[in-house]
Tab-separated table of C-alpha atoms in Angstrom:
chain	number	residue	atom	x	y	z
A	1121	MET	CA	-78.095	-1.900	-7.069
A	1122	ALA	CA	-75.241	0.205	-5.828
A	1123	LYS	CA	-73.672	-1.713	-2.992
A	1124	LYS	CA	-74.402	0.030	0.533
A	1125	ILE	CA	-70.836	0.853	2.538
A	1126	LEU	CA	-70.921	1.752	5.928
A	1127	ILE	CA	-68.048	3.443	7.874
A	1128	VAL	CA	-68.050	2.763	11.738
A	1129	GLY	CA	-66.768	6.022	12.794
A	1130	GLY	CA	-66.467	9.475	11.495
A	1131	GLY	CA	-62.451	10.884	12.564
A	1132	TYR	CA	-59.497	10.114	10.765
A	1133	ALA	CA	-59.637	6.969	9.178
A	1134	GLY	CA	-63.243	7.369	8.625
A	1135	PHE	CA	-62.805	10.546	7.574
A	1136	TYR	CA	-60.907	10.065	4.270
A	1137	THR	CA	-61.958	6.816	3.180
A	1138	ALA	CA	-65.261	8.439	2.742
A	1139	TRP	CA	-63.789	11.955	0.686
A	1140	LYS	CA	-61.876	8.784	-1.241
A	1141	LEU	CA	-64.921	7.231	-2.137
A	1142	GLU	CA	-66.558	10.144	-2.950
A	1143	LYS	CA	-63.472	10.861	-5.728
A	1144	LEU	CA	-63.988	6.985	-6.600
A	1145	LEU	CA	-67.420	5.981	-6.771
A	1146	ARG	CA	-69.267	6.233	-10.403
A	1147	ALA	CA	-72.582	7.191	-10.266
A	1148	GLY	CA	-74.532	4.363	-8.693
A	1149	GLU	CA	-72.109	2.122	-7.478
A	1150	ALA	CA	-72.002	2.430	-4.189
A	1151	GLU	CA	-74.264	3.778	-0.818
A	1152	VAL	CA	-71.852	5.231	1.581
A	1153	THR	CA	-73.070	5.865	5.143
A	1154	ILE	CA	-71.551	6.978	7.830
A	1155	VAL	CA	-72.038	6.911	11.538
A	1156	ASP	CA	-71.005	9.375	14.409
A	1157	PRO	CA	-71.912	10.835	17.374
A	1158	LEU	CA	-70.220	14.194	16.997
A	1159	PRO	CA	-70.816	16.210	13.308
A	1160	TYR	CA	-66.677	17.377	12.415
A	1161	MET	CA	-63.814	15.196	12.337
A	1162	ALA	CA	-61.249	16.839	15.022
A	1163	TYR	CA	-57.121	17.040	13.675
A	1164	LEU	CA	-55.890	15.974	17.285
A	1165	PRO	CA	-52.312	17.304	16.639
A	1166	PHE	CA	-54.096	21.055	16.573
A	1167	LEU	CA	-55.469	20.144	20.325
A	1168	PRO	CA	-51.809	21.417	22.206
A	1169	GLU	CA	-52.189	24.613	20.330
A	1170	VAL	CA	-56.212	24.748	21.625
A	1171	ALA	CA	-55.148	23.915	24.796
A	1172	ALA	CA	-52.705	27.046	24.246
A	1173	GLY	CA	-55.098	29.718	22.754
A	1174	SER	CA	-52.808	29.530	19.396
A	1175	ILE	CA	-55.650	27.980	17.077
A	1176	GLU	CA	-59.466	28.451	18.087
A	1177	PRO	CA	-60.964	25.169	18.263
A	1178	ARG	CA	-63.919	25.539	14.976
A	1179	HIS	CA	-60.590	25.304	13.231
A	1180	ALA	CA	-59.247	22.273	14.241
A	1181	VAL	CA	-62.222	20.202	13.858
A	1182	VAL	CA	-63.884	20.173	9.653
A	1183	ALA	CA	-67.602	19.802	9.230
A	1184	ARG	CA	-68.803	16.160	7.056
A	1185	ARG	CA	-71.196	17.708	5.832
A	1186	ARG	CA	-69.744	20.508	3.968
A	1187	HIS	CA	-67.143	18.448	2.381
A	1188	LEU	CA	-68.748	14.595	2.756
A	1189	SER	CA	-71.540	16.074	0.291
A	1190	ARG	CA	-72.572	12.265	-1.350
A	1191	THR	CA	-71.993	10.597	1.905
A	1192	ALA	CA	-75.055	9.924	4.559
A	1193	ASN	CA	-74.215	10.624	8.344
A	1194	ILE	CA	-76.483	9.456	10.904
A	1195	ALA	CA	-75.288	11.427	14.087
A	1196	GLY	CA	-75.100	8.379	16.358
A	1197	LYS	CA	-73.141	4.981	17.047
A	1198	VAL	CA	-73.103	1.857	16.327
A	1199	THR	CA	-73.002	0.390	19.382
A	1200	GLY	CA	-73.700	-3.943	17.522
A	1201	ILE	CA	-71.545	-5.793	14.592
A	1202	SER	CA	-72.867	-9.161	12.697
A	1203	HIS	CA	-70.828	-9.929	10.363
A	1204	ALA	CA	-72.241	-12.645	9.683
A	1205	GLN	CA	-75.974	-11.236	8.897
A	1206	LYS	CA	-74.062	-7.671	7.630
A	1207	THR	CA	-75.748	-5.743	9.370
A	1208	ALA	CA	-75.138	-3.256	12.779
A	1209	THR	CA	-76.894	-2.140	15.306
A	1210	ILE	CA	-77.026	2.166	15.277
A	1211	THR	CA	-78.506	4.236	18.670
A	1212	PRO	CA	-79.003	7.310	17.297
A	1213	ASN	CA	-78.146	10.747	19.249
A	1214	VAL	CA	-82.079	11.171	19.564
A	1215	GLY	CA	-84.897	8.352	18.582
A	1216	GLU	CA	-84.523	4.298	18.886
A	1217	ALA	CA	-81.727	1.925	18.215
A	1218	PHE	CA	-82.422	0.735	14.232
A	1219	ASP	CA	-80.361	-1.962	12.529
A	1220	PHE	CA	-78.698	-0.986	9.203
A	1221	ALA	CA	-77.789	-3.303	6.506
A	1222	TYR	CA	-74.878	-3.131	4.873
A	1223	ASP	CA	-72.699	-4.617	2.408
A	1224	HIS	CA	-69.136	-3.172	3.682
A	1225	ILE	CA	-68.039	-2.622	6.745
A	1226	VAL	CA	-65.192	0.460	7.789
A	1227	VAL	CA	-64.337	-0.213	10.774
A	1228	THR	CA	-62.431	3.384	11.486
A	1229	THR	CA	-63.388	4.011	15.618
A	1230	GLY	CA	-61.041	5.575	16.530
A	1231	SER	CA	-59.919	5.137	20.442
A	1232	VAL	CA	-60.079	7.043	23.438
A	1233	SER	CA	-58.136	7.908	26.819
A	1234	ARG	CA	-56.313	4.382	28.266
A	1235	THR	CA	-56.387	4.811	32.243
A	1236	PHE	CA	-55.179	3.025	34.913
A	1237	PRO	CA	-57.256	2.493	38.194
A	1238	ILE	CA	-54.923	5.688	40.069
A	1239	ALA	CA	-57.200	7.268	43.119
A	1240	GLY	CA	-58.547	10.169	41.752
A	1241	ILE	CA	-58.045	9.929	38.467
A	1242	ALA	CA	-60.767	9.107	36.855
A	1243	ASP	CA	-62.744	12.395	39.393
A	1244	ASN	CA	-60.215	14.503	38.521
A	1245	ALA	CA	-57.887	14.450	35.608
A	1246	ILE	CA	-58.807	15.411	31.731
A	1247	GLY	CA	-57.865	13.682	29.009
A	1248	MET	CA	-56.381	15.494	25.562
A	1249	LYS	CA	-57.995	13.274	23.416
A	1250	THR	CA	-61.326	15.763	21.301
A	1251	ILE	CA	-61.717	19.417	21.183
A	1252	GLU	CA	-63.880	19.707	23.927
A	1253	GLU	CA	-61.554	18.270	26.554
A	1254	ALA	CA	-58.637	21.203	24.537
A	1255	VAL	CA	-60.809	23.809	24.677
A	1256	ALA	CA	-61.614	23.261	28.557
A	1257	VAL	CA	-58.230	22.485	29.460
A	1258	ARG	CA	-57.310	25.858	27.858
A	1259	ASP	CA	-60.173	27.903	29.723
A	1260	ARG	CA	-59.509	26.289	33.247
A	1261	LEU	CA	-56.126	28.126	32.841
A	1262	VAL	CA	-56.827	31.043	32.193
A	1263	GLY	CA	-59.730	30.951	34.718
A	1264	ASN	CA	-57.418	29.477	36.922
A	1265	PHE	CA	-55.120	32.741	36.786
A	1266	GLU	CA	-58.027	34.762	37.488
A	1267	ARG	CA	-58.796	33.370	39.887
A	1268	ALA	CA	-54.970	33.601	41.475
A	1269	ALA	CA	-54.633	36.549	40.898
A	1270	SER	CA	-56.942	37.279	43.392
A	1271	LEU	CA	-55.640	35.069	45.854
A	1272	PRO	CA	-53.119	35.892	48.788
A	1273	GLN	CA	-49.531	35.592	47.547
A	1274	GLY	CA	-48.062	32.247	49.662
A	1275	SER	CA	-51.425	30.494	49.951
A	1276	ALA	CA	-51.874	27.315	49.652
A	1277	GLU	CA	-55.137	27.677	47.650
A	1278	ARG	CA	-53.136	30.291	44.734
A	1279	ALA	CA	-50.035	27.218	45.117
A	1280	ARG	CA	-53.027	24.867	43.361
A	1281	LEU	CA	-54.462	26.497	41.077
A	1282	LEU	CA	-51.247	27.697	39.624
A	1283	THR	CA	-49.996	23.984	39.488
A	1284	VAL	CA	-50.553	21.961	36.294
A	1285	THR	CA	-50.025	18.456	35.671
A	1286	VAL	CA	-49.668	16.306	33.282
A	1287	VAL	CA	-49.343	12.624	32.597
A	1288	GLY	CA	-47.349	10.524	30.105
A	1289	GLY	CA	-44.024	11.482	28.055
A	1290	GLY	CA	-45.650	11.408	24.150
A	1291	PHE	CA	-45.687	13.381	21.786
A	1292	ALA	CA	-49.009	14.051	23.344
A	1293	GLY	CA	-47.486	14.756	26.947
A	1294	ILE	CA	-44.343	16.605	25.604
A	1295	GLU	CA	-46.773	19.052	23.922
A	1296	THR	CA	-49.514	19.396	26.088
A	1297	ILE	CA	-47.528	20.645	29.087
A	1298	SER	CA	-44.785	22.414	26.881
A	1299	GLU	CA	-47.581	24.414	24.710
A	1300	LEU	CA	-49.476	24.858	28.224
A	1301	ARG	CA	-46.044	26.245	29.685
A	1302	SER	CA	-45.382	28.842	26.683
A	1303	PHE	CA	-49.417	29.942	26.888
A	1304	ALA	CA	-48.792	30.565	30.848
A	1305	THR	CA	-45.884	32.146	30.312
A	1306	SER	CA	-47.383	34.407	28.341
A	1307	LEU	CA	-50.530	35.548	30.331
A	1308	LEU	CA	-47.878	36.448	32.681
A	1309	ARG	CA	-47.342	39.148	30.870
A	1310	ARG	CA	-51.897	40.349	31.856
A	1311	TYR	CA	-51.434	39.136	35.549
A	1312	PRO	CA	-48.370	40.874	37.130
A	1313	GLU	CA	-49.700	40.264	40.617
A	1314	ILE	CA	-48.191	36.345	39.550
A	1315	ALA	CA	-45.042	36.136	39.809
A	1316	PHE	CA	-42.919	33.291	37.149
A	1317	ASP	CA	-41.616	31.126	39.329
A	1318	GLU	CA	-45.171	30.864	41.075
A	1319	THR	CA	-46.523	28.982	37.525
A	1320	VAL	CA	-45.812	25.731	37.934
A	1321	PHE	CA	-45.409	22.601	35.196
A	1322	HIS	CA	-44.868	18.648	36.465
A	1323	LEU	CA	-44.547	16.227	33.559
A	1324	VAL	CA	-45.040	12.902	34.758
A	1325	GLU	CA	-43.283	9.700	32.340
A	1326	ALA	CA	-42.822	6.023	34.235
A	1327	MET	CA	-40.379	5.040	31.321
A	1328	GLY	CA	-36.300	6.636	31.639
A	1329	ARG	CA	-36.784	9.214	28.479
A	1330	ILE	CA	-40.039	10.493	27.065
A	1331	MET	CA	-40.807	10.656	23.348
A	1332	PRO	CA	-40.135	6.861	22.281
A	1333	GLU	CA	-40.142	8.295	18.675
A	1334	VAL	CA	-37.115	10.125	18.468
A	1335	SER	CA	-33.578	9.998	18.841
A	1336	GLN	CA	-32.124	9.815	22.396
A	1337	GLU	CA	-30.427	12.469	21.554
A	1338	THR	CA	-33.211	14.570	20.690
A	1339	ALA	CA	-34.980	13.571	23.631
A	1340	ASP	CA	-32.769	14.747	26.182
A	1341	TRP	CA	-32.379	18.572	24.150
A	1342	VAL	CA	-36.440	18.557	24.834
A	1343	VAL	CA	-36.339	17.358	28.796
A	1344	LYS	CA	-33.176	20.102	28.838
A	1345	ASP	CA	-35.006	23.170	26.380
A	1346	GLN	CA	-38.399	22.145	28.701
A	1347	THR	CA	-37.043	22.317	31.714
A	1348	ARG	CA	-35.006	25.479	31.049
A	1349	ARG	CA	-38.915	26.968	30.447
A	1350	GLY	CA	-39.858	25.691	34.319
A	1351	VAL	CA	-41.731	22.388	33.158
A	1352	GLU	CA	-40.132	19.752	35.976
A	1353	ILE	CA	-40.246	16.913	34.377
A	1354	HIS	CA	-40.499	13.150	36.736
A	1355	LEU	CA	-38.859	10.238	34.758
A	1356	ASP	CA	-38.879	6.686	35.654
A	1357	THR	CA	-42.049	8.049	38.031
A	1358	GLN	CA	-45.549	6.479	38.196
A	1359	LEU	CA	-48.504	8.560	39.399
A	1360	SER	CA	-49.606	7.122	43.070
A	1361	SER	CA	-52.761	8.743	43.838
A	1362	ALA	CA	-54.639	12.987	42.712
A	1363	VAL	CA	-56.784	12.145	44.791
A	1364	ASP	CA	-59.378	15.427	45.221
A	1365	GLY	CA	-56.011	16.625	43.328
A	1366	LYS	CA	-53.402	15.599	45.818
A	1367	ILE	CA	-50.623	14.146	43.801
A	1368	GLU	CA	-49.007	11.868	44.929
A	1369	LEU	CA	-45.696	10.397	43.097
A	1370	SER	CA	-44.067	7.051	43.347
A	1371	THR	CA	-41.003	8.344	44.452
A	1372	GLY	CA	-42.532	10.372	47.512
A	1373	GLU	CA	-43.185	13.668	46.301
A	1374	GLN	CA	-46.561	15.236	47.596
A	1375	TYR	CA	-48.068	18.184	45.985
A	1376	GLU	CA	-52.101	19.489	45.035
A	1377	SER	CA	-52.629	20.648	41.678
A	1378	ASP	CA	-55.738	22.100	40.251
A	1379	LEU	CA	-54.838	21.179	36.245
A	1380	ILE	CA	-54.749	17.202	35.534
A	1381	VAL	CA	-53.866	16.344	31.865
A	1382	TRP	CA	-53.935	12.468	31.070
A	1383	THR	CA	-51.873	11.961	28.068
A	1384	ALA	CA	-51.075	8.440	29.191
A	1385	GLY	CA	-52.165	6.389	26.881
A	1386	VAL	CA	-55.154	5.131	24.143
A	1387	MET	CA	-57.508	1.718	23.344
A	1388	PRO	CA	-59.492	1.406	21.086
A	1389	ARG	CA	-63.482	1.274	22.030
A	1390	PRO	CA	-64.581	-1.700	24.048
A	1391	PHE	CA	-67.459	-2.140	22.643
A	1392	LEU	CA	-65.513	-3.580	20.090
A	1393	ARG	CA	-65.489	-6.991	22.042
A	1394	GLY	CA	-68.964	-7.537	21.763
A	1395	THR	CA	-69.311	-8.062	18.136
A	1396	ASP	CA	-68.656	-10.709	16.402
A	1397	LEU	CA	-65.229	-9.342	14.187
A	1398	PRO	CA	-61.918	-10.779	15.284
A	1399	ILE	CA	-60.287	-8.701	18.426
A	1400	GLY	CA	-57.205	-9.205	19.297
A	1401	PRO	CA	-55.048	-9.131	22.188
A	1402	ARG	CA	-55.332	-5.077	23.476
A	1403	GLY	CA	-58.954	-4.633	22.098
A	1404	HIS	CA	-57.532	-3.952	18.002
A	1405	VAL	CA	-59.859	-5.193	15.231
A	1406	ILE	CA	-57.307	-7.174	13.706
A	1407	GLY	CA	-56.545	-6.814	9.764
A	1408	SER	CA	-54.067	-7.540	7.052
A	1409	PRO	CA	-51.868	-5.410	5.092
A	1410	THR	CA	-54.850	-5.200	2.652
A	1411	LEU	CA	-56.062	-3.198	5.258
A	1412	ARG	CA	-59.330	-6.427	5.509
A	1413	ILE	CA	-59.942	-7.274	8.839
A	1414	THR	CA	-59.029	-11.206	8.770
A	1415	THR	CA	-59.679	-13.989	11.704
A	1416	GLU	CA	-56.203	-15.448	13.692
A	1417	GLU	CA	-55.125	-17.647	11.031
A	1418	GLY	CA	-55.043	-14.901	9.019
A	1419	GLU	CA	-58.243	-15.558	6.844
A	1420	ALA	CA	-60.175	-12.524	5.745
A	1421	LEU	CA	-63.796	-11.940	6.249
A	1422	GLU	CA	-66.282	-10.848	2.671
A	1423	GLY	CA	-66.326	-7.211	2.652
A	1424	ALA	CA	-64.333	-5.370	6.863
A	1425	TRP	CA	-62.847	-3.909	6.434
A	1426	THR	CA	-60.151	-1.680	9.132
A	1427	ALA	CA	-57.858	0.884	9.695
A	1428	GLY	CA	-56.546	3.577	12.501
A	1429	ASP	CA	-56.391	3.223	15.779
A	1430	THR	CA	-58.648	0.665	16.911
A	1431	SER	CA	-57.057	-1.619	14.144
A	1432	GLN	CA	-53.899	-4.174	14.344
A	1433	VAL	CA	-52.418	-3.267	10.920
A	1434	PRO	CA	-48.951	-5.668	10.486
A	1435	ASP	CA	-46.356	-2.602	9.736
A	1436	ILE	CA	-44.605	-4.347	6.454
A	1437	SER	CA	-41.869	-1.134	5.809
A	1438	PRO	CA	-38.486	-1.507	6.348
A	1439	THR	CA	-39.404	0.235	9.788
A	1440	PRO	CA	-42.326	-1.713	11.296
A	1441	GLY	CA	-43.717	-0.060	15.019
A	1442	PRO	CA	-43.976	-1.847	18.402
A	1443	GLY	CA	-45.053	-5.507	18.062
A	1444	GLY	CA	-44.734	-5.546	14.155
A	1445	PHE	CA	-48.180	-3.173	13.923
A	1446	CYS	CA	-48.663	0.172	13.327
A	1447	VAL	CA	-48.225	2.224	15.323
A	1448	PRO	CA	-51.560	4.704	16.253
A	1449	ASN	CA	-51.059	7.964	14.822
A	1450	ALA	CA	-52.549	10.164	12.831
A	1451	GLN	CA	-50.117	9.562	10.041
A	1452	HIS	CA	-51.183	6.335	9.580
A	1453	ALA	CA	-54.230	7.366	9.880
A	1454	VAL	CA	-54.499	9.299	7.389
A	1455	ARG	CA	-52.893	6.952	4.364
A	1456	GLN	CA	-54.208	3.833	5.260
A	1457	GLY	CA	-57.415	5.990	5.085
A	1458	LYS	CA	-56.923	7.360	1.516
A	1459	LEU	CA	-55.737	3.631	0.192
A	1460	LEU	CA	-58.930	1.202	2.194
A	1461	ALA	CA	-61.081	3.635	-0.277
A	1462	LYS	CA	-58.907	2.590	-3.252
A	1463	ASN	CA	-59.063	-1.539	-2.308
A	1464	ILE	CA	-62.719	-1.208	-1.632
A	1465	VAL	CA	-63.283	0.714	-5.370
A	1466	ALA	CA	-60.953	-1.868	-6.599
A	1467	ASP	CA	-62.672	-5.171	-4.635
A	1468	LEU	CA	-66.227	-3.734	-6.357
A	1469	ARG	CA	-64.440	-3.699	-9.413
A	1470	GLY	CA	-63.142	-7.088	-9.084
A	1471	GLU	CA	-59.597	-5.657	-8.645
A	1472	GLY	CA	-56.828	-6.662	-7.236
A	1473	VAL	CA	-55.990	-4.794	-3.783
A	1474	ARG	CA	-53.119	-3.460	-2.203
A	1475	GLU	CA	-51.055	-3.360	0.717
A	1476	TYR	CA	-50.192	-0.802	3.043
A	1477	ASN	CA	-46.403	0.143	2.707
A	1478	HIS	CA	-45.433	2.990	3.612
A	1479	LYS	CA	-42.158	5.388	3.944
A	1480	ASN	CA	-41.639	7.425	7.642
A	1481	ALA	CA	-42.470	11.309	6.839
A	1482	GLY	CA	-40.790	11.523	10.188
A	1483	ALA	CA	-41.839	13.060	13.471
A	1484	VAL	CA	-42.177	16.621	14.219
A	1485	ALA	CA	-43.691	18.150	17.089
A	1486	GLY	CA	-44.493	21.768	18.671
A	1487	LEU	CA	-43.222	22.118	22.281
A	1488	GLY	CA	-44.851	25.987	22.335
A	1489	VAL	CA	-44.330	29.306	20.335
A	1490	ASN	CA	-40.649	29.336	18.893
A	1491	THR	CA	-39.484	26.243	19.684
A	1492	GLY	CA	-40.179	22.483	18.221
A	1493	VAL	CA	-38.013	19.386	17.171
A	1494	PHE	CA	-38.126	17.371	13.847
A	1495	GLN	CA	-36.494	13.814	13.526
A	1496	SER	CA	-36.289	11.346	10.298
A	1497	GLY	CA	-34.057	9.115	10.454
A	1498	LYS	CA	-30.694	10.223	12.054
A	1499	PHE	CA	-31.238	13.943	10.432
A	1500	ALA	CA	-32.759	16.257	13.626
A	1501	MET	CA	-33.563	19.771	13.671
A	1502	LYS	CA	-34.870	21.242	16.991
A	1503	GLY	CA	-36.169	24.799	18.136
A	1504	TYR	CA	-37.855	28.113	15.410
A	1505	PHE	CA	-36.884	26.228	12.061
A	1506	ALA	CA	-38.477	22.123	13.817
A	1507	TRP	CA	-41.640	24.789	15.109
A	1508	LEU	CA	-42.164	26.212	11.921
A	1509	ALA	CA	-41.617	22.593	9.780
A	1510	HIS	CA	-44.286	22.124	12.757
A	1511	ARG	CA	-46.938	24.151	11.528
A	1512	PHE	CA	-46.275	23.990	8.106
A	1513	TYR	CA	-46.628	20.361	8.171
A	1514	HIS	CA	-49.370	20.282	10.011
A	1515	GLY	CA	-51.082	23.501	7.922
A	1516	LEU	CA	-50.508	22.196	4.914
A	1517	ALA	CA	-52.354	19.187	6.322
A	1518	ILE	CA	-55.932	19.237	7.626
A	1519	PRO	CA	-58.449	18.005	4.824
A	1520	SER	CA	-59.859	20.710	3.266
A	1521	TRP	CA	-58.362	24.573	1.523
A	1522	GLU	CA	-61.186	26.087	3.824
A	1523	ARG	CA	-59.765	24.803	7.300
A	1524	LYS	CA	-56.146	25.836	5.730
A	1525	TRP	CA	-56.591	28.999	5.433
A	1526	ARG	CA	-58.371	29.311	8.691
A	1527	VAL	CA	-55.253	27.166	10.076
A	1528	PHE	CA	-52.477	29.834	8.299
A	1529	GLY	CA	-54.735	33.045	8.775
A	1530	GLY	CA	-55.323	32.075	12.495
A	1531	TRP	CA	-52.121	32.457	13.019
A	1532	VAL	CA	-50.875	35.565	11.501
A	1533	GLY	CA	-53.359	37.325	13.301
A	1534	HIS	CA	-52.216	35.900	16.179
A	1535	PHE	CA	-48.424	36.777	15.194
A	1536	PHE	CA	-49.534	41.009	15.360
A	1537	LEU	CA	-51.959	40.715	18.038
A	1538	GLY	CA	-50.919	38.436	20.663
A	1539	ARG	CA	-52.628	34.853	21.698
A	1540	ASP	CA	-56.708	35.777	23.095
A	1541	VAL	CA	-56.436	35.402	26.649
A	1542	VAL	CA	-59.914	35.517	27.146
A	1543	ASN	CA	-61.791	33.472	29.481
A	1544	ILE	CA	-65.141	31.609	28.416
A	1545	GLU	CA	-65.666	29.314	31.375
A	1546	ALA	CA	-69.510	29.577	31.869
A	1547	THR	CA	-69.663	28.029	28.145
A	1548	GLN	CA	-69.317	25.030	29.965
A	1549	GLN	CA	-73.056	25.857	32.616
A	1550	PRO	CA	-74.195	28.176	29.464
A	1551	ARG	CA	-77.956	29.089	31.261
A	1552	ALA	CA	-76.538	29.062	34.887
A	1553	ILE	CA	-77.422	33.100	34.598
A	1554	PHE	CA	-80.402	33.084	32.501
A	1555	GLU	CA	-81.889	30.258	35.875
A	1556	GLU	CA	-79.858	33.089	38.467
A	1557	PHE	CA	-82.541	35.623	37.102
A	1558	ALA	CA	-85.135	33.843	34.955
A	1559	SER	CA	-88.791	34.662	37.271
A	1560	ARG	CA	-90.881	31.158	37.937
A	1561	PRO	CA	-94.588	30.492	38.870
A	1562	LYS	CA	-95.091	31.320	42.480
A	1563	GLY	CA	-97.126	28.575	44.701
């Protein structure tokens, strides 16, 4: 009988595992099912460009049903796993929860924003982990320009609307603040009522440097470059409070900010701690270099696999990540997903599995239109050509040629027409205008 393979989570690692399995499995060899509440995989490195209006939101996601033709898709969440029984509890988006029996389980649930109990963050900040968040940030920024343009210069509310705060100085934070600063600068041409000096951008980083993935020299260049462009970077600084948008920093500085974006870390989904899978000290599923789930003692669990941000996989490369584990990024998730599929097929056929040993492809970041950085070993490239490298790398990395054409086509269109500045915040309350004028029964 065909083996049942259950993939939990349809992000990078889950999507690439299923995509590769469809190419490798023989007819009738296995049945693959993927469970995710969303019908698409979001290409996360594009989120800052989506927030800055450089990429259309739908072009930065990949529809699973279009590209996974032989994989069963269930719209829902896995809310329980009993690997001892080889069953998972699936709670669909609509309907009652049910148990699903499997032979192999692939845990690729990805990560979510990790926040700290700072007053005001849960109520006022927004993350940069989903396509929906990136769209909301873009619409909020444009909407704030529209609102501020109608207010008197020098008013406190106008200053608040034109002040943006990004917390976290890793790649996600730097790319987000840089792209938003670039976008805001381009918006000024459409809003002559607003001066450049009125638009204020703050980056708050608790460490003494930004972007630990690149050299200190490259990181220092980014700080100087973004400072020159109008970003105020606070190093060795923590956010103390954000109640009602009133920012308080550990240095004592205070100001008001209407848009607060949190990018200071990620964590695995908490529900995994309630399963019988071996979990590491920080909530990750314990994995081995072969991407099998193992106990703390290293004993492999039959038919259990993991990859991506949710996993704690030893980094056996010559330059291992912090703590000796693969860091949570797209580069690892994509490569691990492809190898994981090969290892599952090899296991089904009684063949040997391979270890995940990667060669670092370097780090590349876009810092707004026409500027970026690229670092590979001691070699670093900065400025326009690094920005081109960033666009070509990620444009070619997004899965499927259908998506690549859409992304590159959008960039070409923006080159000639500029970024679209239309604000569609109203989509967040799509029934508001209908409800306002809808007739209701009397009495």
